[in-house]
Coordinates of C-alpha atoms and ligand atoms in Angstrom, one line a residue:
M1 CA 13.1 -15.5 -26.0
D2 CA 10.5 -18.3 -26.7
L3 CA 8.3 -18.6 -23.6
S4 CA 6.0 -21.4 -24.9
F5 CA 6.3 -24.8 -23.2
T6 CA 8.3 -27.5 -25.0
P7 CA 6.5 -30.8 -25.9
D8 CA 8.2 -32.4 -22.8
E9 CA 6.9 -29.6 -20.6
I10 CA 3.4 -30.1 -21.9
A11 CA 3.6 -33.8 -21.3
F12 CA 4.8 -33.1 -17.8
R13 CA 1.8 -30.7 -17.3
D14 CA -0.6 -33.4 -18.4
E15 CA 1.0 -35.9 -16.0
V16 CA 0.6 -33.4 -13.1
R17 CA -3.0 -32.8 -14.1
A18 CA -3.8 -36.5 -14.2
F19 CA -2.1 -37.0 -10.8
L20 CA -4.1 -34.2 -9.2
A21 CA -7.4 -35.5 -10.7
A22 CA -6.7 -38.9 -9.2
K23 CA -5.0 -38.1 -5.9
L24 CA -6.1 -34.7 -4.6
P25 CA -8.8 -35.5 -2.0
E26 CA -12.0 -33.7 -2.7
H27 CA -12.5 -32.7 1.0
L28 CA -9.2 -30.8 0.7
S29 CA -9.9 -29.0 -2.6
D30 CA -13.4 -28.1 -1.3
K31 CA -11.9 -26.4 1.7
V32 CA -9.3 -24.6 -0.4
R33 CA -11.9 -23.4 -2.9
N34 CA -14.4 -22.3 -0.2
G35 CA -11.7 -20.4 1.7
H36 CA -12.0 -22.6 4.8
R37 CA -9.2 -22.9 7.2
L38 CA -7.0 -26.0 6.8
T39 CA -6.1 -28.0 9.9
K40 CA -2.7 -29.4 10.6
Q41 CA -4.1 -32.8 9.7
D42 CA -5.2 -31.5 6.3
M43 CA -1.8 -30.1 5.5
E44 CA -0.1 -33.3 6.7
E45 CA -2.4 -35.4 4.5
W46 CA -1.4 -33.5 1.3
H47 CA 2.2 -33.6 2.4
A48 CA 2.0 -37.4 2.7
I49 CA 0.4 -37.8 -0.7
L50 CA 3.0 -35.8 -2.5
S51 CA 5.8 -37.4 -0.5
A52 CA 4.6 -40.9 -1.6
R53 CA 4.7 -39.8 -5.2
G54 CA 8.2 -38.3 -4.8
W55 CA 6.9 -34.8 -5.7
L56 CA 7.1 -33.1 -2.3
A57 CA 10.6 -31.7 -2.6
A58 CA 10.5 -30.3 -6.2
S59 CA 14.0 -28.8 -6.2
W60 CA 15.9 -31.3 -4.1
P61 CA 18.3 -33.7 -5.8
K62 CA 17.1 -37.3 -6.4
K63 CA 19.8 -38.5 -4.0
W64 CA 17.9 -37.0 -1.1
G65 CA 14.4 -38.1 -2.4
G66 CA 13.7 -34.9 -4.3
A67 CA 12.0 -34.6 -7.7
E68 CA 15.0 -32.6 -9.1
W69 CA 12.7 -30.6 -11.4
T70 CA 13.7 -27.6 -13.5
A71 CA 12.4 -24.2 -12.5
I72 CA 9.9 -24.4 -15.4
Q73 CA 8.6 -27.8 -14.1
R74 CA 8.2 -26.3 -10.6
H75 CA 6.3 -23.4 -12.1
I76 CA 4.0 -25.7 -14.0
F77 CA 3.4 -27.9 -10.9
E78 CA 2.5 -24.9 -8.8
E79 CA 0.1 -23.5 -11.4
E80 CA -1.6 -26.8 -11.8
C81 CA -1.9 -27.3 -8.0
Y82 CA -3.5 -23.9 -7.5
A83 CA -5.9 -24.5 -10.4
A84 CA -6.9 -27.8 -8.9
G85 CA -7.4 -26.3 -5.4
A86 CA -4.5 -28.2 -3.7
P87 CA -3.3 -27.0 -0.3
R88 CA 0.0 -25.2 -0.4
I89 CA 3.0 -27.1 0.8
M90 CA 4.4 -25.9 4.1
P91 CA 7.7 -24.3 3.0
F92 CA 9.7 -24.3 6.2
G93 CA 11.2 -27.8 6.1
V94 CA 11.2 -28.5 2.4
N95 CA 12.0 -25.2 0.8
M96 CA 13.9 -23.4 3.5
L97 CA 15.8 -25.6 5.8
G98 CA 16.3 -28.5 3.4
P99 CA 18.5 -26.6 0.9
V100 CA 20.5 -25.1 3.8
L101 CA 21.2 -28.5 5.3
M102 CA 22.2 -29.9 1.9
K103 CA 24.7 -27.1 1.4
Y104 CA 26.0 -26.4 4.9
G105 CA 24.8 -29.2 7.2
S106 CA 27.0 -32.0 8.5
E107 CA 26.6 -35.5 7.1
E108 CA 24.9 -36.5 10.3
Q109 CA 22.5 -33.6 10.1
K110 CA 21.6 -34.4 6.5
A111 CA 21.1 -38.1 7.2
H112 CA 18.9 -37.4 10.2
Y113 CA 16.8 -34.4 9.3
L114 CA 16.2 -34.6 5.5
P115 CA 14.3 -37.9 5.4
R116 CA 12.2 -36.7 8.4
I117 CA 11.2 -33.5 6.5
L118 CA 10.2 -35.7 3.5
D119 CA 8.1 -38.2 5.5
G120 CA 6.5 -35.5 7.6
T121 CA 8.0 -36.7 11.0
D122 CA 9.2 -33.2 11.8
W123 CA 7.2 -30.0 11.3
W124 CA 9.6 -27.0 11.2
C125 CA 9.1 -23.3 11.9
Q126 CA 11.3 -20.3 11.1
G127 CA 12.8 -18.4 14.1
Y128 CA 14.3 -15.3 12.4
S129 CA 12.2 -12.2 13.3
E130 CA 12.2 -10.6 16.7
P131 CA 10.5 -7.5 18.1
G132 CA 12.9 -4.8 16.8
A133 CA 14.6 -7.2 14.3
G134 CA 12.5 -7.7 11.2
S135 CA 13.7 -5.8 8.1
D136 CA 16.9 -5.1 10.1
L137 CA 17.3 -8.8 10.9
A138 CA 21.0 -8.5 11.8
S139 CA 20.1 -6.6 14.9
L140 CA 18.6 -9.7 16.5
K141 CA 19.3 -10.2 20.2
T142 CA 18.2 -13.7 21.2
S143 CA 21.4 -14.9 22.8
A144 CA 23.1 -18.3 22.8
V145 CA 25.8 -18.7 25.4
R146 CA 28.1 -21.7 25.3
D147 CA 28.0 -24.0 28.3
D148 CA 30.2 -27.0 27.7
D149 CA 28.6 -29.1 24.9
H150 CA 25.3 -27.0 24.9
Y151 CA 24.2 -23.5 24.2
V152 CA 21.9 -21.7 26.6
V153 CA 19.3 -19.7 24.7
N154 CA 17.4 -16.7 26.0
G155 CA 15.2 -14.2 24.2
Q156 CA 12.2 -13.9 22.0
K157 CA 11.1 -14.6 18.4
T158 CA 8.0 -13.2 16.9
W159 CA 5.6 -13.7 13.9
T160 CA 6.7 -17.4 14.0
T161 CA 4.3 -19.0 11.5
F162 CA 2.7 -22.3 12.8
A163 CA 5.1 -22.5 15.8
Q164 CA 2.1 -24.0 17.6
Y165 CA 2.4 -27.1 15.3
A166 CA 6.2 -27.2 15.0
D167 CA 8.4 -30.0 16.4
W168 CA 11.5 -28.0 15.5
M169 CA 12.6 -24.5 14.9
F170 CA 15.6 -23.3 12.8
C171 CA 16.7 -20.3 14.7
L172 CA 19.1 -17.4 14.4
V173 CA 20.8 -16.6 17.6
R174 CA 23.5 -14.1 18.7
T175 CA 26.7 -15.9 19.8
S176 CA 28.9 -12.8 19.7
N177 CA 28.7 -9.1 20.1
E178 CA 32.1 -8.5 18.5
G179 CA 32.5 -6.8 15.1
K180 CA 29.6 -6.1 12.7
P181 CA 26.2 -7.5 13.9
Q182 CA 26.1 -9.9 11.0
Q183 CA 29.3 -11.5 12.2
G184 CA 28.0 -12.7 15.6
I185 CA 25.0 -14.8 14.4
S186 CA 24.7 -18.6 14.5
F187 CA 22.1 -21.0 13.1
L188 CA 20.6 -23.5 15.6
L189 CA 18.1 -26.3 15.3
I190 CA 16.0 -26.2 18.4
D191 CA 13.7 -29.0 19.6
M192 CA 10.4 -27.2 20.4
T193 CA 9.7 -29.6 23.3
S194 CA 12.8 -28.4 25.1
P195 CA 12.1 -27.1 28.6
G196 CA 12.0 -23.2 28.7
I197 CA 10.1 -22.7 25.4
D198 CA 6.8 -20.9 25.6
V199 CA 4.7 -20.4 22.4
R200 CA 2.0 -17.7 22.6
P201 CA -0.6 -17.1 19.9
I202 CA -0.9 -13.9 17.9
V203 CA -4.5 -13.6 16.5
T204 CA -4.4 -11.6 13.3
L205 CA -6.9 -9.2 11.8
D206 CA -8.8 -12.0 10.1
G207 CA -9.3 -13.8 13.5
G208 CA -7.0 -16.6 12.5
H209 CA -4.1 -18.1 14.4
E210 CA -1.2 -18.6 12.1
V211 CA 1.6 -16.6 13.9
N212 CA 3.0 -16.7 17.3
E213 CA 5.5 -15.3 19.8
V214 CA 8.1 -17.7 21.0
F215 CA 10.0 -17.1 24.3
F216 CA 13.2 -18.8 25.3
D217 CA 14.1 -19.0 29.0
D218 CA 17.5 -20.8 29.6
V219 CA 16.7 -23.3 26.8
R220 CA 19.6 -25.8 26.4
V221 CA 20.5 -26.7 22.9
P222 CA 23.2 -29.3 22.1
V223 CA 26.2 -27.7 20.2
A224 CA 25.7 -30.6 17.7
N225 CA 22.5 -28.8 16.6
R226 CA 24.4 -25.9 15.2
V227 CA 24.5 -25.8 11.4
G228 CA 28.0 -24.9 10.1
Q229 CA 30.4 -22.7 11.9
E230 CA 29.7 -20.6 15.0
N231 CA 29.1 -16.9 14.1
A232 CA 28.7 -17.7 10.3
G233 CA 24.9 -18.1 10.5
W234 CA 24.3 -14.9 8.5
T235 CA 25.6 -16.6 5.4
Y236 CA 23.3 -19.6 5.9
A237 CA 20.4 -17.3 6.7
K238 CA 20.8 -15.3 3.5
Y239 CA 21.1 -18.5 1.5
L240 CA 17.8 -19.7 2.9
L241 CA 16.1 -16.4 2.1
T242 CA 17.0 -16.7 -1.6
H243 CA 15.0 -20.0 -1.5
E244 CA 12.1 -18.3 0.5
R245 CA 11.7 -15.9 -2.4
T246 CA 11.3 -18.6 -5.1
G247 CA 7.8 -18.6 -6.5
I248 CA 7.1 -15.4 -4.7
A249 CA 5.1 -13.9 -7.7
G250 CA 2.2 -16.2 -6.8
V251 CA 1.0 -16.3 -10.4
G252 CA -1.1 -19.5 -9.8
L253 CA -2.7 -18.0 -6.6
S254 CA -3.6 -14.8 -8.3
T255 CA -5.0 -16.6 -11.3
E256 CA -7.3 -18.5 -9.0
A257 CA -8.3 -15.4 -7.1
L258 CA -9.0 -13.6 -10.3
A259 CA -11.3 -16.4 -11.5
Q260 CA -13.1 -16.2 -8.1
L261 CA -13.5 -12.5 -8.5
K262 CA -15.0 -12.9 -12.0
R263 CA -17.5 -15.5 -10.6
I264 CA -18.6 -13.0 -7.9
A265 CA -18.9 -10.1 -10.4
A266 CA -21.0 -12.3 -12.7
R267 CA -23.5 -13.0 -9.8
Q268 CA -23.6 -9.7 -8.0
K269 CA -26.0 -7.2 -9.4
K270 CA -25.7 -3.4 -9.9
R271 CA -28.9 -1.6 -10.9
G272 CA -30.3 -5.0 -12.0
R273 CA -27.4 -5.9 -14.3
P274 CA -24.4 -8.2 -13.4
L275 CA -21.6 -6.2 -11.9
A276 CA -19.2 -7.7 -14.4
E277 CA -21.0 -5.5 -17.1
D278 CA -20.5 -2.3 -15.2
P279 CA -17.9 -0.3 -17.2
Y280 CA -16.0 1.1 -14.2
F281 CA -15.8 -2.3 -12.4
A282 CA -15.0 -4.2 -15.6
A283 CA -12.1 -1.7 -16.4
R284 CA -10.5 -2.3 -13.0
V285 CA -10.8 -6.1 -13.4
A286 CA -9.3 -5.8 -16.9
R287 CA -6.4 -3.7 -15.6
V288 CA -5.5 -6.3 -13.0
E289 CA -5.9 -9.1 -15.5
I290 CA -3.5 -7.4 -17.9
D291 CA -1.0 -6.8 -15.0
L292 CA -1.3 -10.5 -14.1
A293 CA -0.7 -11.6 -17.7
A294 CA 2.4 -9.3 -17.9
M295 CA 3.7 -10.6 -14.6
R296 CA 3.2 -14.2 -15.7
T297 CA 5.4 -13.4 -18.8
T298 CA 8.0 -11.7 -16.6
N299 CA 8.0 -14.7 -14.3
L300 CA 8.5 -17.1 -17.2
R301 CA 11.3 -14.9 -18.5
A302 CA 13.0 -15.0 -15.1
L303 CA 12.6 -18.7 -14.9
Q304 CA 14.1 -19.2 -18.4
A305 CA 17.0 -17.0 -17.5
A306 CA 17.6 -18.9 -14.3
A307 CA 17.4 -22.2 -16.2
S308 CA 20.2 -21.0 -18.5
G309 CA 22.4 -20.2 -15.5
A310 CA 21.9 -16.4 -15.2
P311 CA 22.4 -15.3 -11.6
P312 CA 19.3 -14.0 -9.9
G313 CA 19.0 -10.2 -10.2
A314 CA 16.4 -7.7 -9.3
E315 CA 13.6 -9.8 -10.9
S316 CA 12.7 -11.6 -7.7
S317 CA 12.2 -8.3 -5.9
M318 CA 10.2 -6.9 -8.8
L319 CA 8.0 -10.1 -8.9
K320 CA 7.5 -9.9 -5.1
I321 CA 6.2 -6.4 -5.3
K322 CA 4.1 -6.8 -8.4
G323 CA 2.7 -10.2 -7.2
T324 CA 1.6 -8.9 -3.9
V325 CA 0.1 -5.7 -5.3
I326 CA -1.9 -7.8 -7.8
R327 CA -3.2 -10.2 -5.1
Q328 CA -4.2 -7.3 -2.8
E329 CA -5.9 -5.5 -5.6
I330 CA -7.9 -8.6 -6.5
N331 CA -8.9 -9.0 -2.8
D332 CA -9.9 -5.4 -2.7
L333 CA -12.1 -5.7 -5.8
A334 CA -13.8 -8.9 -4.4
R335 CA -14.5 -7.0 -1.2
R336 CA -16.0 -4.0 -3.2
A337 CA -18.0 -6.4 -5.5
L338 CA -19.8 -7.8 -2.4
G339 CA -20.6 -4.4 -1.0
L340 CA -22.4 -4.8 2.3
Y341 CA -22.1 -8.6 2.3
A342 CA -18.4 -8.2 2.8
L343 CA -19.0 -6.4 6.1
P344 CA -20.4 -9.1 8.4
F345 CA -17.3 -11.0 9.3
A346 CA -17.7 -14.3 11.1
S347 CA -14.3 -15.9 11.7
E348 CA -16.0 -19.1 12.9
A349 CA -17.6 -19.5 9.5
L350 CA -14.2 -20.2 8.0
E351 CA -14.1 -23.6 9.8
A352 CA -15.4 -26.4 7.7
G353 CA -18.7 -27.7 9.1
H354 CA -19.6 -24.5 10.9
N355 CA -23.2 -23.8 11.9
V356 CA -23.1 -20.0 11.6
T357 CA -26.0 -18.4 9.7
L358 CA -24.5 -16.3 7.0
V359 CA -26.1 -13.0 6.0
G360 CA -24.9 -13.0 2.4
P361 CA -24.3 -15.7 -0.3
D362 CA -21.9 -18.6 0.5
Y363 CA -19.2 -17.1 -1.8
A364 CA -19.1 -13.9 0.3
N365 CA -18.0 -15.9 3.4
P366 CA -14.2 -15.9 3.0
I367 CA -13.8 -12.5 1.2
A368 CA -13.3 -10.2 4.2
S369 CA -10.9 -12.7 5.8
Q370 CA -8.9 -13.0 2.6
Y371 CA -8.7 -9.3 2.3
F372 CA -7.5 -8.9 5.9
N373 CA -5.2 -11.9 5.9
N374 CA -3.4 -10.9 2.7
R375 CA -2.3 -7.6 4.2
K376 CA 0.6 -9.7 5.3
L377 CA 1.8 -10.3 1.7
S378 CA 3.5 -7.0 1.4
I379 CA 5.2 -7.4 4.8
F380 CA 6.7 -10.9 5.0
G381 CA 9.4 -12.4 2.9
G382 CA 11.1 -8.9 2.9
S383 CA 8.6 -6.0 2.9
N384 CA 7.8 -4.2 -0.4
E385 CA 9.7 -1.1 0.8
I386 CA 12.8 -3.3 1.4
Q387 CA 12.3 -4.8 -2.1
K388 CA 12.2 -1.3 -3.6
N389 CA 15.5 -0.5 -1.8
I390 CA 17.0 -3.6 -3.4
I391 CA 15.8 -2.6 -6.9
S392 CA 17.1 0.9 -6.4
K393 CA 20.6 -0.5 -5.6
I394 CA 20.8 -3.3 -8.2
V395 CA 19.0 -1.6 -11.2
L396 CA 19.5 2.1 -10.5
G397 CA 22.8 1.9 -8.7
L398 CA 21.6 4.3 -6.0
Ligands
LIG401 C1 1.9 -13.2 8.6 C2 3.3 -13.1 8.9 C3 4.0 -14.3 9.0 C4 5.4 -14.2 9.3 N1 6.1 -15.4 9.5 C5 7.4 -15.3 9.9 C6 8.1 -16.5 10.3 O1 7.5 -17.7 10.2 N2 9.3 -16.4 10.8 C7 10.0 -15.2 10.9 O2 11.1 -15.2 11.3 N3 9.3 -14.1 10.6 C8 8.1 -14.1 10.1 N4 7.4 -12.9 9.8 C9 8.1 -11.7 10.0 C10 8.4 -10.9 8.8 O3 9.6 -11.4 8.2 C11 8.6 -9.4 9.2 O4 7.4 -8.9 9.6 C12 9.2 -8.5 8.1 O5 10.6 -8.9 7.9 C13 9.1 -7.0 8.5 O6 9.7 -6.8 9.8 P1 8.9 -6.0 10.9 O7 7.5 -6.6 11.1 O8 9.8 -6.0 12.1 O9 8.7 -4.6 10.4 P2 9.8 -3.4 10.4 O10 11.1 -4.0 9.9 O11 9.8 -2.8 11.7 O12 9.2 -2.4 9.3 C14 8.1 -1.6 9.6 C15 7.8 -0.8 8.3 O13 9.0 0.0 8.0 C16 9.4 -0.2 6.7 N5 10.9 -0.2 6.6 C17 11.7 -0.9 7.5 N6 13.0 -0.6 7.1 C18 13.0 0.2 6.0 C19 14.0 0.7 5.2 N7 15.3 0.5 5.4 N8 13.6 1.5 4.1 C20 12.3 1.7 3.9 N9 11.3 1.2 4.6 C21 11.6 0.4 5.7 C22 8.9 -1.6 6.4 O14 8.7 -1.9 5.0 C23 7.6 -1.6 7.1 O15 6.6 -1.0 6.3 C24 6.1 -13.0 9.4 C25 5.3 -11.8 9.2 C26 4.0 -11.8 9.0 C27 3.2 -10.5 8.8

């Protein structure tokens, strides 16, 4: 299999590079490179720039305002964006709900919601997980009971990323207790300003506020906001998850994190010499670099196979596991490279323009936070243990 880019793909990469050089605001790439927290406004700014260029919805058909790129083009775009320090695109509307609406939504839902995702009118969040229903998602209990032309929703979601910013939630609810648990689930679009919704922050290990608990107390949702058939939501939910896992290897992110690690190792000293020259440390960096190079090739192989129409197999699970192990190893090495400077952890120093006096060098500032925050990688999007179960079934037939 030839994994080198074609002349057209190289031309595309150059076009993306030129666009990023011209249009990515420096104040955004500075924040990303320095590990500062992005505000909602920051994310919306980048969203609007990409939307204006027609490059926000990489996989959507042109008919709906998408770029209709191939998997390889999407990969090139992602790599270039990470290399340039671009903020990540919020996936909930564009990469998760959009494809579901295009496949299963009514014509009215498509016409109403898709343009609003593109132009940034609506910020979406994902209401799947509940206390007691994460890996075992089908056991979810949040109920939606029919009352004329509305559902009345009661229950709780948890770990809801950026629910504090969201205008809307796509939400899995239980509409029946008959039969298998998967058969009683429906997929609702819920206006987050509806009376009876309470969003409560969960502050994570790194001191950040990304995730939330969301409580529903007699929340009325029009039946017209249901996607597809009642009790068929599990099919749509699974379809969405196949899109959630696209790009899960995070090759571009790890490449940037590795470059940052090498910069740190070149500046930190061990017995008067740069840490990068310490044989033990250099060997660990080399090992993770080799793993990353191998994963990049596996990722390209999977993308090429997808481009020639092969159904997705165990590769996405393998890439998810390997990608997260590599990112966490890089974070761990960066933490070790800094030694004591990785210990003082000032969450406020991650806000741009902070006036915290730092104990160590500037580049030490985000390292502990990145280490703590990225513990999440092996949990969300299907935990690594669950991915191993999938591999054991598909590849080993267990
Ligand atoms: C930062 C973050 C953001 C998130 N954002 C969202 C979001 O926006 N929307 C949303 O709906 N959800 C979100 N989630 C939730 C995420 O999808 C769940 O955390 C994940 O599915 C795991 O579920 P759980 O936390 O209930 O853990 P559990 O399912 O209780 O698992 C606990 C442990 O047991 C292991 N385990 C469970 N079942 C098995 C099994 N069968 N075999 C082997 N091991 C098993 C797991 O791997 C894990 O180590 C987010 C999570 C995090 C951490």
